[in-house]
Each structure stands twice: as C-alpha cells, then as structure tokens.
mmCIF file of C-alpha atoms in Angstrom:
data_model
loop_
_atom_site.group_PDB
_atom_site.id
_atom_site.type_symbol
_atom_site.label_atom_id
_atom_site.label_comp_id
_atom_site.label_asym_id
_atom_site.label_seq_id
_atom_site.Cartn_x
_atom_site.Cartn_y
_atom_site.Cartn_z
ATOM 1 C CA UNK A 1 -26.348 3.100 -0.417
ATOM 2 C CA UNK A 2 -25.430 3.564 3.242
ATOM 3 C CA UNK A 3 -22.043 5.092 3.884
ATOM 4 C CA UNK A 4 -19.792 2.640 5.742
ATOM 5 C CA UNK A 5 -18.257 5.164 8.107
ATOM 6 C CA UNK A 6 -16.257 2.463 9.876
ATOM 7 C CA UNK A 7 -14.050 1.915 6.846
ATOM 8 C CA UNK A 8 -10.896 3.990 6.478
ATOM 9 C CA UNK A 9 -11.593 7.519 5.144
ATOM 10 C CA UNK A 10 -9.554 6.806 1.983
ATOM 11 C CA UNK A 11 -11.270 3.471 1.326
ATOM 12 C CA UNK A 12 -13.088 3.567 -2.027
ATOM 13 C CA UNK A 13 -15.815 1.269 -0.645
ATOM 14 C CA UNK A 14 -17.102 3.494 2.174
ATOM 15 C CA UNK A 15 -20.285 4.170 0.199
ATOM 16 C CA UNK A 16 -20.998 0.494 -0.367
ATOM 17 C CA UNK A 17 -21.142 -1.360 -3.671
ATOM 18 C CA UNK A 18 -22.389 0.416 -6.790
ATOM 19 C CA UNK A 19 -23.650 -2.754 -8.450
ATOM 20 C CA UNK A 20 -24.838 -0.990 -11.603
ATOM 21 C CA UNK A 21 -21.329 0.386 -12.153
ATOM 22 C CA UNK A 22 -19.764 -2.986 -11.318
ATOM 23 C CA UNK A 23 -21.981 -4.794 -13.834
ATOM 24 C CA UNK A 24 -21.037 -2.348 -16.592
ATOM 25 C CA UNK A 25 -17.368 -3.206 -16.003
ATOM 26 C CA UNK A 26 -17.956 -6.911 -15.363
ATOM 27 C CA UNK A 27 -21.248 -8.083 -16.981
ATOM 28 C CA UNK A 28 -20.795 -11.636 -15.614
ATOM 29 C CA UNK A 29 -21.718 -10.322 -12.159
ATOM 30 C CA UNK A 30 -25.319 -9.727 -13.224
ATOM 31 C CA UNK A 31 -26.086 -13.466 -13.159
ATOM 32 C CA UNK A 32 -25.419 -13.477 -9.401
ATOM 33 C CA UNK A 33 -27.548 -10.465 -8.522
ATOM 34 C CA UNK A 34 -30.566 -10.695 -6.247
ATOM 35 C CA UNK A 35 -32.702 -8.345 -4.158
ATOM 36 C CA UNK A 36 -32.625 -8.000 -0.396
ATOM 37 C CA UNK A 37 -35.855 -7.559 1.655
ATOM 38 C CA UNK A 38 -35.637 -3.788 1.085
ATOM 39 C CA UNK A 39 -35.536 -4.273 -2.675
ATOM 40 C CA UNK A 40 -31.876 -3.280 -3.026
ATOM 41 C CA UNK A 41 -29.510 -5.027 -5.426
ATOM 42 C CA UNK A 42 -27.058 -7.400 -3.740
ATOM 43 C CA UNK A 43 -25.517 -10.856 -4.003
ATOM 44 C CA UNK A 44 -25.736 -13.953 -1.834
ATOM 45 C CA UNK A 45 -22.588 -13.621 0.286
ATOM 46 C CA UNK A 46 -22.865 -17.299 1.264
ATOM 47 C CA UNK A 47 -22.260 -18.231 -2.390
ATOM 48 C CA UNK A 48 -18.525 -18.726 -3.063
ATOM 49 C CA UNK A 49 -18.956 -18.122 -6.800
ATOM 50 C CA UNK A 50 -20.893 -14.910 -6.207
ATOM 51 C CA UNK A 51 -18.219 -13.565 -3.867
ATOM 52 C CA UNK A 52 -15.486 -14.444 -6.366
ATOM 53 C CA UNK A 53 -17.335 -12.649 -9.158
ATOM 54 C CA UNK A 54 -17.892 -9.606 -6.930
ATOM 55 C CA UNK A 55 -14.169 -9.461 -6.160
ATOM 56 C CA UNK A 56 -13.332 -9.618 -9.848
ATOM 57 C CA UNK A 57 -15.735 -6.762 -10.574
ATOM 58 C CA UNK A 58 -14.345 -4.642 -7.719
ATOM 59 C CA UNK A 59 -10.748 -5.128 -8.845
ATOM 60 C CA UNK A 60 -11.634 -4.309 -12.444
ATOM 61 C CA UNK A 61 -13.721 -1.259 -11.547
ATOM 62 C CA UNK A 62 -11.704 0.334 -8.759
ATOM 63 C CA UNK A 63 -8.143 -0.955 -9.187
ATOM 64 C CA UNK A 64 -7.675 -1.111 -12.977
ATOM 65 C CA UNK A 65 -7.162 -4.880 -13.034
ATOM 66 C CA UNK A 66 -8.117 -6.332 -16.419
ATOM 67 C CA UNK A 67 -7.752 -10.002 -15.467
ATOM 68 C CA UNK A 68 -8.332 -11.672 -12.122
ATOM 69 C CA UNK A 69 -9.132 -15.295 -11.374
ATOM 70 C CA UNK A 70 -8.164 -17.846 -8.731
ATOM 71 C CA UNK A 71 -8.435 -21.638 -8.388
ATOM 72 C CA UNK A 72 -11.938 -22.683 -7.357
ATOM 73 C CA UNK A 73 -11.160 -23.736 -3.781
ATOM 74 C CA UNK A 74 -8.737 -20.948 -2.842
ATOM 75 C CA UNK A 75 -9.296 -18.053 -0.468
ATOM 76 C CA UNK A 76 -11.326 -15.203 -1.957
ATOM 77 C CA UNK A 77 -10.908 -12.379 0.566
ATOM 78 C CA UNK A 78 -13.354 -9.452 0.859
ATOM 79 C CA UNK A 79 -11.777 -6.468 -0.890
ATOM 80 C CA UNK A 80 -12.995 -3.575 1.344
ATOM 81 C CA UNK A 81 -11.533 -5.036 4.526
ATOM 82 C CA UNK A 82 -8.274 -6.051 2.886
ATOM 83 C CA UNK A 83 -7.651 -2.645 1.343
ATOM 84 C CA UNK A 84 -8.370 -1.047 4.738
ATOM 85 C CA UNK A 85 -5.207 -2.755 6.030
ATOM 86 C CA UNK A 86 -3.252 -1.099 3.217
ATOM 87 C CA UNK A 87 -4.617 2.351 4.066
ATOM 88 C CA UNK A 88 -3.773 1.978 7.746
ATOM 89 C CA UNK A 89 -0.263 0.848 6.819
ATOM 90 C CA UNK A 90 0.074 4.043 4.776
ATOM 91 C CA UNK A 91 -0.876 6.014 7.899
ATOM 92 C CA UNK A 92 1.709 4.081 9.901
ATOM 93 C CA UNK A 93 4.445 4.911 7.400
ATOM 94 C CA UNK A 94 3.334 8.544 7.299
ATOM 95 C CA UNK A 95 4.418 8.859 10.938
ATOM 96 C CA UNK A 96 7.995 8.478 9.698
ATOM 97 C CA UNK A 97 7.454 10.779 6.718
ATOM 98 C CA UNK A 98 6.498 14.124 8.292
ATOM 99 C CA UNK A 99 2.851 12.963 8.347
ATOM 100 C CA UNK A 100 2.804 12.724 4.550
ATOM 101 C CA UNK A 101 1.284 9.564 3.049
ATOM 102 C CA UNK A 102 4.155 7.907 1.125
ATOM 103 C CA UNK A 103 3.612 7.111 -2.550
ATOM 104 C CA UNK A 104 5.807 5.529 -5.179
ATOM 105 C CA UNK A 105 7.982 2.519 -5.839
ATOM 106 C CA UNK A 106 10.649 3.640 -3.364
ATOM 107 C CA UNK A 107 8.401 2.155 -0.651
ATOM 108 C CA UNK A 108 9.111 -1.577 -0.395
ATOM 109 C CA UNK A 109 6.417 -3.863 1.017
ATOM 110 C CA UNK A 110 6.684 -7.592 1.763
ATOM 111 C CA UNK A 111 3.411 -9.555 1.697
ATOM 112 C CA UNK A 112 3.759 -12.781 3.720
ATOM 113 C CA UNK A 113 1.282 -15.367 2.410
ATOM 114 C CA UNK A 114 0.251 -13.343 -0.614
ATOM 115 C CA UNK A 115 -2.156 -16.077 -1.714
ATOM 116 C CA UNK A 116 -3.626 -17.005 -5.065
ATOM 117 C CA UNK A 117 -5.644 -13.756 -5.098
ATOM 118 C CA UNK A 118 -2.657 -11.381 -4.728
ATOM 119 C CA UNK A 119 -5.125 -8.952 -3.158
ATOM 120 C CA UNK A 120 -2.710 -6.799 -1.136
ATOM 121 C CA UNK A 121 -0.171 -6.111 -3.892
ATOM 122 C CA UNK A 122 -2.959 -5.427 -6.411
ATOM 123 C CA UNK A 123 -4.764 -2.898 -4.248
ATOM 124 C CA UNK A 124 -1.667 -1.439 -2.580
ATOM 125 C CA UNK A 125 0.166 -0.878 -5.839
ATOM 126 C CA UNK A 126 -2.849 0.884 -7.341
ATOM 127 C CA UNK A 127 -3.583 3.076 -4.310
ATOM 128 C CA UNK A 128 -0.015 4.087 -3.450
ATOM 129 C CA UNK A 129 2.333 2.810 -6.147
ATOM 130 C CA UNK A 130 4.425 0.822 -3.649
ATOM 131 C CA UNK A 131 6.850 -1.880 -4.765
ATOM 132 C CA UNK A 132 5.473 -5.227 -3.540
ATOM 133 C CA UNK A 133 7.144 -8.578 -3.053
ATOM 134 C CA UNK A 134 4.711 -11.450 -2.495
ATOM 135 C CA UNK A 135 5.701 -14.654 -0.673
ATOM 136 C CA UNK A 136 3.784 -17.912 -0.348
ATOM 137 C CA UNK A 137 4.484 -21.532 0.557
ATOM 138 C CA UNK A 138 1.859 -22.979 -1.784
ATOM 139 C CA UNK A 139 3.002 -23.537 -5.392
ATOM 140 C CA UNK A 140 -0.554 -23.271 -6.737
ATOM 141 C CA UNK A 141 -0.941 -19.852 -5.092
ATOM 142 C CA UNK A 142 2.345 -18.688 -6.585
ATOM 143 C CA UNK A 143 1.293 -19.940 -10.036
ATOM 144 C CA UNK A 144 -2.065 -18.142 -9.784
ATOM 145 C CA UNK A 145 -0.463 -14.921 -8.524
ATOM 146 C CA UNK A 146 2.110 -15.039 -11.310
ATOM 147 C CA UNK A 147 -0.636 -15.470 -13.915
ATOM 148 C CA UNK A 148 -2.452 -12.411 -12.544
ATOM 149 C CA UNK A 149 0.770 -10.395 -12.737
ATOM 150 C CA UNK A 150 1.567 -11.505 -16.262
ATOM 151 C CA UNK A 151 -1.948 -10.972 -17.627
ATOM 152 C CA UNK A 152 -2.058 -7.453 -16.148
ATOM 153 C CA UNK A 153 1.594 -6.665 -16.918
ATOM 154 C CA UNK A 154 2.308 -5.846 -13.288
ATOM 155 C CA UNK A 155 5.758 -5.557 -11.762
ATOM 156 C CA UNK A 156 5.273 -7.606 -8.574
ATOM 157 C CA UNK A 157 8.029 -9.973 -7.503
ATOM 158 C CA UNK A 158 6.889 -13.399 -6.272
ATOM 159 C CA UNK A 159 8.986 -15.743 -4.144
ATOM 160 C CA UNK A 160 8.253 -19.302 -3.023
ATOM 161 C CA UNK A 161 8.821 -20.210 0.629
ATOM 162 C CA UNK A 162 9.984 -23.825 0.719
ATOM 163 C CA UNK A 163 10.105 -24.358 4.482
ATOM 164 C CA UNK A 164 6.809 -24.436 6.375
ATOM 165 C CA UNK A 165 8.363 -23.271 9.655
ATOM 166 C CA UNK A 166 10.182 -20.263 8.189
ATOM 167 C CA UNK A 167 8.614 -16.849 7.751
ATOM 168 C CA UNK A 168 11.478 -14.663 6.508
ATOM 169 C CA UNK A 169 14.398 -17.054 6.134
ATOM 170 C CA UNK A 170 14.709 -18.302 2.567
ATOM 171 C CA UNK A 171 12.702 -15.470 1.004
ATOM 172 C CA UNK A 172 14.396 -12.353 2.384
ATOM 173 C CA UNK A 173 17.876 -11.980 0.961
ATOM 174 C CA UNK A 174 20.824 -10.278 2.689
ATOM 175 C CA UNK A 175 20.464 -7.176 0.497
ATOM 176 C CA UNK A 176 16.684 -6.803 0.871
ATOM 177 C CA UNK A 177 15.326 -3.768 2.703
ATOM 178 C CA UNK A 178 11.598 -3.345 3.358
ATOM 179 C CA UNK A 179 9.658 -0.468 4.841
ATOM 180 C CA UNK A 180 6.783 -2.676 5.925
ATOM 181 C CA UNK A 181 5.706 -6.299 6.022
ATOM 182 C CA UNK A 182 2.068 -7.356 6.043
ATOM 183 C CA UNK A 183 0.372 -10.673 6.641
ATOM 184 C CA UNK A 184 -3.079 -12.212 6.864
ATOM 185 C CA UNK A 185 -2.097 -15.307 8.883
ATOM 186 C CA UNK A 186 -3.898 -18.645 9.223
ATOM 187 C CA UNK A 187 -6.306 -17.834 12.047
ATOM 188 C CA UNK A 188 -7.338 -21.339 13.082
ATOM 189 C CA UNK A 189 -5.558 -24.323 14.579
ATOM 190 C CA UNK A 190 -7.546 -26.921 12.581
ATOM 191 C CA UNK A 191 -10.161 -27.373 9.845
ATOM 192 C CA UNK A 192 -12.793 -28.148 12.500
ATOM 193 C CA UNK A 193 -12.065 -24.845 14.228
ATOM 194 C CA UNK A 194 -12.329 -22.972 10.920
ATOM 195 C CA UNK A 195 -15.720 -24.550 10.196
ATOM 196 C CA UNK A 196 -16.967 -23.759 13.704
ATOM 197 C CA UNK A 197 -15.922 -20.153 13.207
ATOM 198 C CA UNK A 198 -17.955 -20.007 9.994
ATOM 199 C CA UNK A 199 -20.998 -21.534 11.708
ATOM 200 C CA UNK A 200 -20.748 -18.993 14.519
ATOM 201 C CA UNK A 201 -20.494 -16.108 12.041
ATOM 202 C CA UNK A 202 -23.587 -17.121 10.098
ATOM 203 C CA UNK A 203 -25.578 -17.781 13.305
ATOM 204 C CA UNK A 204 -24.699 -14.316 14.571
ATOM 205 C CA UNK A 205 -25.848 -12.809 11.280
ATOM 206 C CA UNK A 206 -29.046 -14.900 11.261
ATOM 207 C CA UNK A 207 -28.076 -16.406 7.901
ATOM 208 C CA UNK A 208 -28.529 -20.112 8.590
ATOM 209 C CA UNK A 209 -26.269 -22.921 9.710
ATOM 210 C CA UNK A 210 -23.995 -23.711 6.775
ATOM 211 C CA UNK A 211 -20.423 -24.695 7.639
ATOM 212 C CA UNK A 212 -19.278 -23.918 4.110
ATOM 213 C CA UNK A 213 -16.431 -21.431 4.019
ATOM 214 C CA UNK A 214 -17.998 -18.780 1.800
ATOM 215 C CA UNK A 215 -14.646 -17.166 1.011
ATOM 216 C CA UNK A 216 -13.042 -20.525 0.271
ATOM 217 C CA UNK A 217 -9.558 -21.334 1.441
ATOM 218 C CA UNK A 218 -6.896 -24.013 1.592
ATOM 219 C CA UNK A 219 -5.129 -25.494 4.613
ATOM 220 C CA UNK A 220 -2.188 -23.075 4.632
ATOM 221 C CA UNK A 221 -4.542 -20.111 4.173
ATOM 222 C CA UNK A 222 -6.943 -20.879 7.015
ATOM 223 C CA UNK A 223 -5.311 -23.033 9.674
ATOM 224 C CA UNK A 224 -1.931 -24.137 10.985
ATOM 225 C CA UNK A 225 -0.594 -25.811 14.151
ATOM 226 C CA UNK A 226 -1.000 -23.385 17.022
ATOM 227 C CA UNK A 227 -3.432 -21.155 15.131
ATOM 228 C CA UNK A 228 -2.734 -17.469 14.784
ATOM 229 C CA UNK A 229 -0.825 -17.202 18.084
ATOM 230 C CA UNK A 230 1.528 -19.976 17.015
ATOM 231 C CA UNK A 231 2.074 -18.455 13.589
ATOM 232 C CA UNK A 232 2.595 -14.886 14.772
ATOM 233 C CA UNK A 233 4.825 -16.080 17.631
ATOM 234 C CA UNK A 234 7.149 -17.610 15.023
ATOM 235 C CA UNK A 235 6.996 -14.391 13.040
ATOM 236 C CA UNK A 236 7.995 -12.313 16.073
ATOM 237 C CA UNK A 237 10.821 -14.654 17.027
ATOM 238 C CA UNK A 238 12.200 -14.819 13.501
ATOM 239 C CA UNK A 239 11.866 -11.066 12.935
ATOM 240 C CA UNK A 240 14.731 -10.541 15.373
ATOM 241 C CA UNK A 241 17.130 -11.979 12.768
ATOM 242 C CA UNK A 242 15.908 -9.419 10.217
ATOM 243 C CA UNK A 243 15.558 -6.451 12.568
ATOM 244 C CA UNK A 244 17.712 -4.148 10.444
ATOM 245 C CA UNK A 245 16.058 -5.109 7.144
ATOM 246 C CA UNK A 246 12.544 -3.873 7.864
ATOM 247 C CA UNK A 247 11.219 -0.667 9.392
ATOM 248 C CA UNK A 248 7.822 -2.027 10.502
ATOM 249 C CA UNK A 249 6.772 -5.657 10.825
ATOM 250 C CA UNK A 250 2.976 -6.029 10.899
ATOM 251 C CA UNK A 251 0.391 -8.807 11.003
ATOM 252 C CA UNK A 252 -3.386 -9.035 11.246
ATOM 253 C CA UNK A 253 -4.740 -10.451 14.511
ATOM 254 C CA UNK A 254 -8.233 -11.946 14.341
ATOM 255 C CA UNK A 255 -8.880 -12.682 18.003
ATOM 256 C CA UNK A 256 -8.662 -9.934 20.613
ATOM 257 C CA UNK A 257 -7.658 -12.545 23.214
ATOM 258 C CA UNK A 258 -4.475 -13.149 21.210
ATOM 259 C CA UNK A 259 -3.152 -9.652 21.910
ATOM 260 C CA UNK A 260 -2.040 -10.266 25.491
ATOM 261 C CA UNK A 261 0.272 -13.239 24.802
ATOM 262 C CA UNK A 262 1.569 -11.590 21.621
ATOM 263 C CA UNK A 263 2.342 -8.374 23.517
ATOM 264 C CA UNK A 264 4.341 -10.402 26.023
ATOM 265 C CA UNK A 265 6.317 -12.029 23.218
ATOM 266 C CA UNK A 266 7.068 -8.638 21.676
ATOM 267 C CA UNK A 267 8.427 -7.376 24.982
ATOM 268 C CA UNK A 268 10.620 -10.470 25.264
ATOM 269 C CA UNK A 269 11.887 -9.794 21.722
ATOM 270 C CA UNK A 270 13.032 -6.365 22.958
ATOM 271 C CA UNK A 271 11.404 -4.441 20.134
ATOM 272 C CA UNK A 272 11.796 -0.682 20.376
ATOM 273 C CA UNK A 273 8.078 -0.045 19.907
ATOM 274 C CA UNK A 274 4.931 -1.987 19.158
ATOM 275 C CA UNK A 275 1.343 -0.916 18.700
ATOM 276 C CA UNK A 276 -2.119 -2.317 18.036
ATOM 277 C CA UNK A 277 -4.051 -0.604 15.238
ATOM 278 C CA UNK A 278 -7.825 -1.123 15.389
ATOM 279 C CA UNK A 279 -9.817 -1.281 12.148
ATOM 280 C CA UNK A 280 -13.617 -1.340 12.483
ATOM 281 C CA UNK A 281 -15.207 -3.003 9.447
ATOM 282 C CA UNK A 282 -18.922 -3.675 9.210
ATOM 283 C CA UNK A 283 -20.088 -6.283 11.711
ATOM 284 C CA UNK A 284 -16.700 -6.746 13.348
ATOM 285 C CA UNK A 285 -13.567 -4.991 14.498
ATOM 286 C CA UNK A 286 -10.295 -6.233 13.083
ATOM 287 C CA UNK A 287 -6.799 -5.152 14.020
ATOM 288 C CA UNK A 288 -3.142 -5.547 13.277
ATOM 289 C CA UNK A 289 -0.048 -5.403 15.422
ATOM 290 C CA UNK A 290 3.041 -3.517 14.312
ATOM 291 C CA UNK A 291 6.531 -3.602 15.781
ATOM 292 C CA UNK A 292 9.897 -2.078 14.983
ATOM 293 C CA UNK A 293 13.485 -2.444 16.133
ATOM 294 C CA UNK A 294 14.380 1.045 14.923
ATOM 295 C CA UNK A 295 14.569 3.994 17.348
ATOM 296 C CA UNK A 296 12.241 6.803 16.339
ATOM 297 C CA UNK A 297 15.115 9.060 15.275
ATOM 298 C CA UNK A 298 16.160 6.472 12.663
ATOM 299 C CA UNK A 299 12.750 5.869 11.069
ATOM 300 C CA UNK A 300 12.614 8.550 8.388
ATOM 301 C CA UNK A 301 11.651 7.144 4.995
#
C-alpha cells in the first residue's frame, strides 16, 4: 500500500487501508470488496453502502468501537480526513501547552453539528482522551449519536440545538468552558449546488457522471442558506458573545475563495489572533480557520 504522506504524521491511515485486517475485524466488509486495475483490493467509493461498511470497519479496527451504524440517508464522512482535523487541533492546542500534545479528559471539545455518525468525538476521544460535547439540530442525528454512545458505553454528552439560526446560544451554558470548538459546516447553499459539486468531483476523478452523493447526507448536513460563508459568518458573529468561554474556535472551510471574506469578518470581530491551517488529503487540500479572543499570555492549558 502506498504511504499517504499528505495525511498528518500521527494519522493511523497514512499507509492506506489494510483490507485484510479490516475484514478480520468486520467480516461484512468482504461482500463489498473488488479489485482495481492493478489487482489491489478496494471498494467502490461511489457505493454509499460500501463506504458505510468501510467506515464501520475502520472505527472497529482502529478506534475500538464495537458498534457503529447510522440511518441510511445520513452523512457518512471519510474517516482519514476527519481524524486529520483532530490531529491538527491537537497541534494547535500544543502551542498553548509548551509544545506538548494535550491528552486526557481535562481538555474540553465542542463539536458543532456532530451528526448521526459522531465521527469527531469517537476518533478524538480514542486518540487523545478529550472530553467531547456533541451538538446537532437534527433529532434523528442526536438519536443515532446517542445510540452509538450507549452501545459503546462512551461518556460523550449530546445536546440538541433547537434554533436553526443559533450556533452557540442554547447549547453552551453560562458555566461551560471549552478549549476548542470544531465544525464541519454545510458547504453548499442548495441541494442543486451539492449535486453539482459531486458531479464535478467524479468528472475530475474520471469516475463517471453520477450526481449521487456517495457519502450521503441530509439538508442540514450538506447545505444551508448562504452556504459555508453564511454559516461560518454567523459562527464568527455569535462567537463574540462566548469569547471568554472558549480558547480556540475553529471550523472547516471547503472553498479557498471563502477565506478572504471570512478573514475580513474575523478582523471586524476584533479577535486577538486567527489563522488558516492547511491539511492536504489525497486529491484535495482542505483547511480550517481558527480564532481566539485570548491574548497569548492567557492561553496556557
């Protein structure tokens, strides 16, 4: 297997997928196996069911998750890229911890839009032992995430956001303190835009012309009015009211063109510091923005 040097150095998936090992842990995956033109074992990544089964096998094999399942039409995110975000957040926090990667439940993380898959708390808790709180507006996602927690006996708090325009209000209490927030926001402004993005991806990869969203996804997971700029703009604006309750606010940014307007909004919010962290993953480069209202001298963990 080719080493994926673009993934974070601590990412368990840098050496690709060991399908033989995955099948031993999750035998159901074998039914979805095929061979690529070079004769190597793989799956059809355009098949939603195959991707879901691969995720289950990865979580069981690498993250000690005994049970994982999500509703059929819900977002099934690729594990290697998602866990990369966690590793880069650990590096960010290390800057305030004498360059030591922080481990343990004293580190409080807030996952905005945790989803039915609960992927960030599952991987982040295993890799670093952080204390996660997951928030979502969709009751089905909360129910699915709660089932995953209960079946695996995990201590992850889940909170329902009842107001579609609020990010932190209603789910962050007056006594809550977080070291970091994370978010995989709805990237698109409409379903049509989401489908066009999928078509463009498969054309670029030479994999046909299907508009099917191979990782699934519901409305609130994939698109919202204003797309990612609109969503993150609300997050930035509302973060000002919780400036003292979180060390670092962060959010994934899909489109590079979004960085300029978001940087302007961060300056208007008078944050003390903000940065863009690039994460190169396979065929694309992803990134997240991070901002803080704390002066550097007050950031020690």
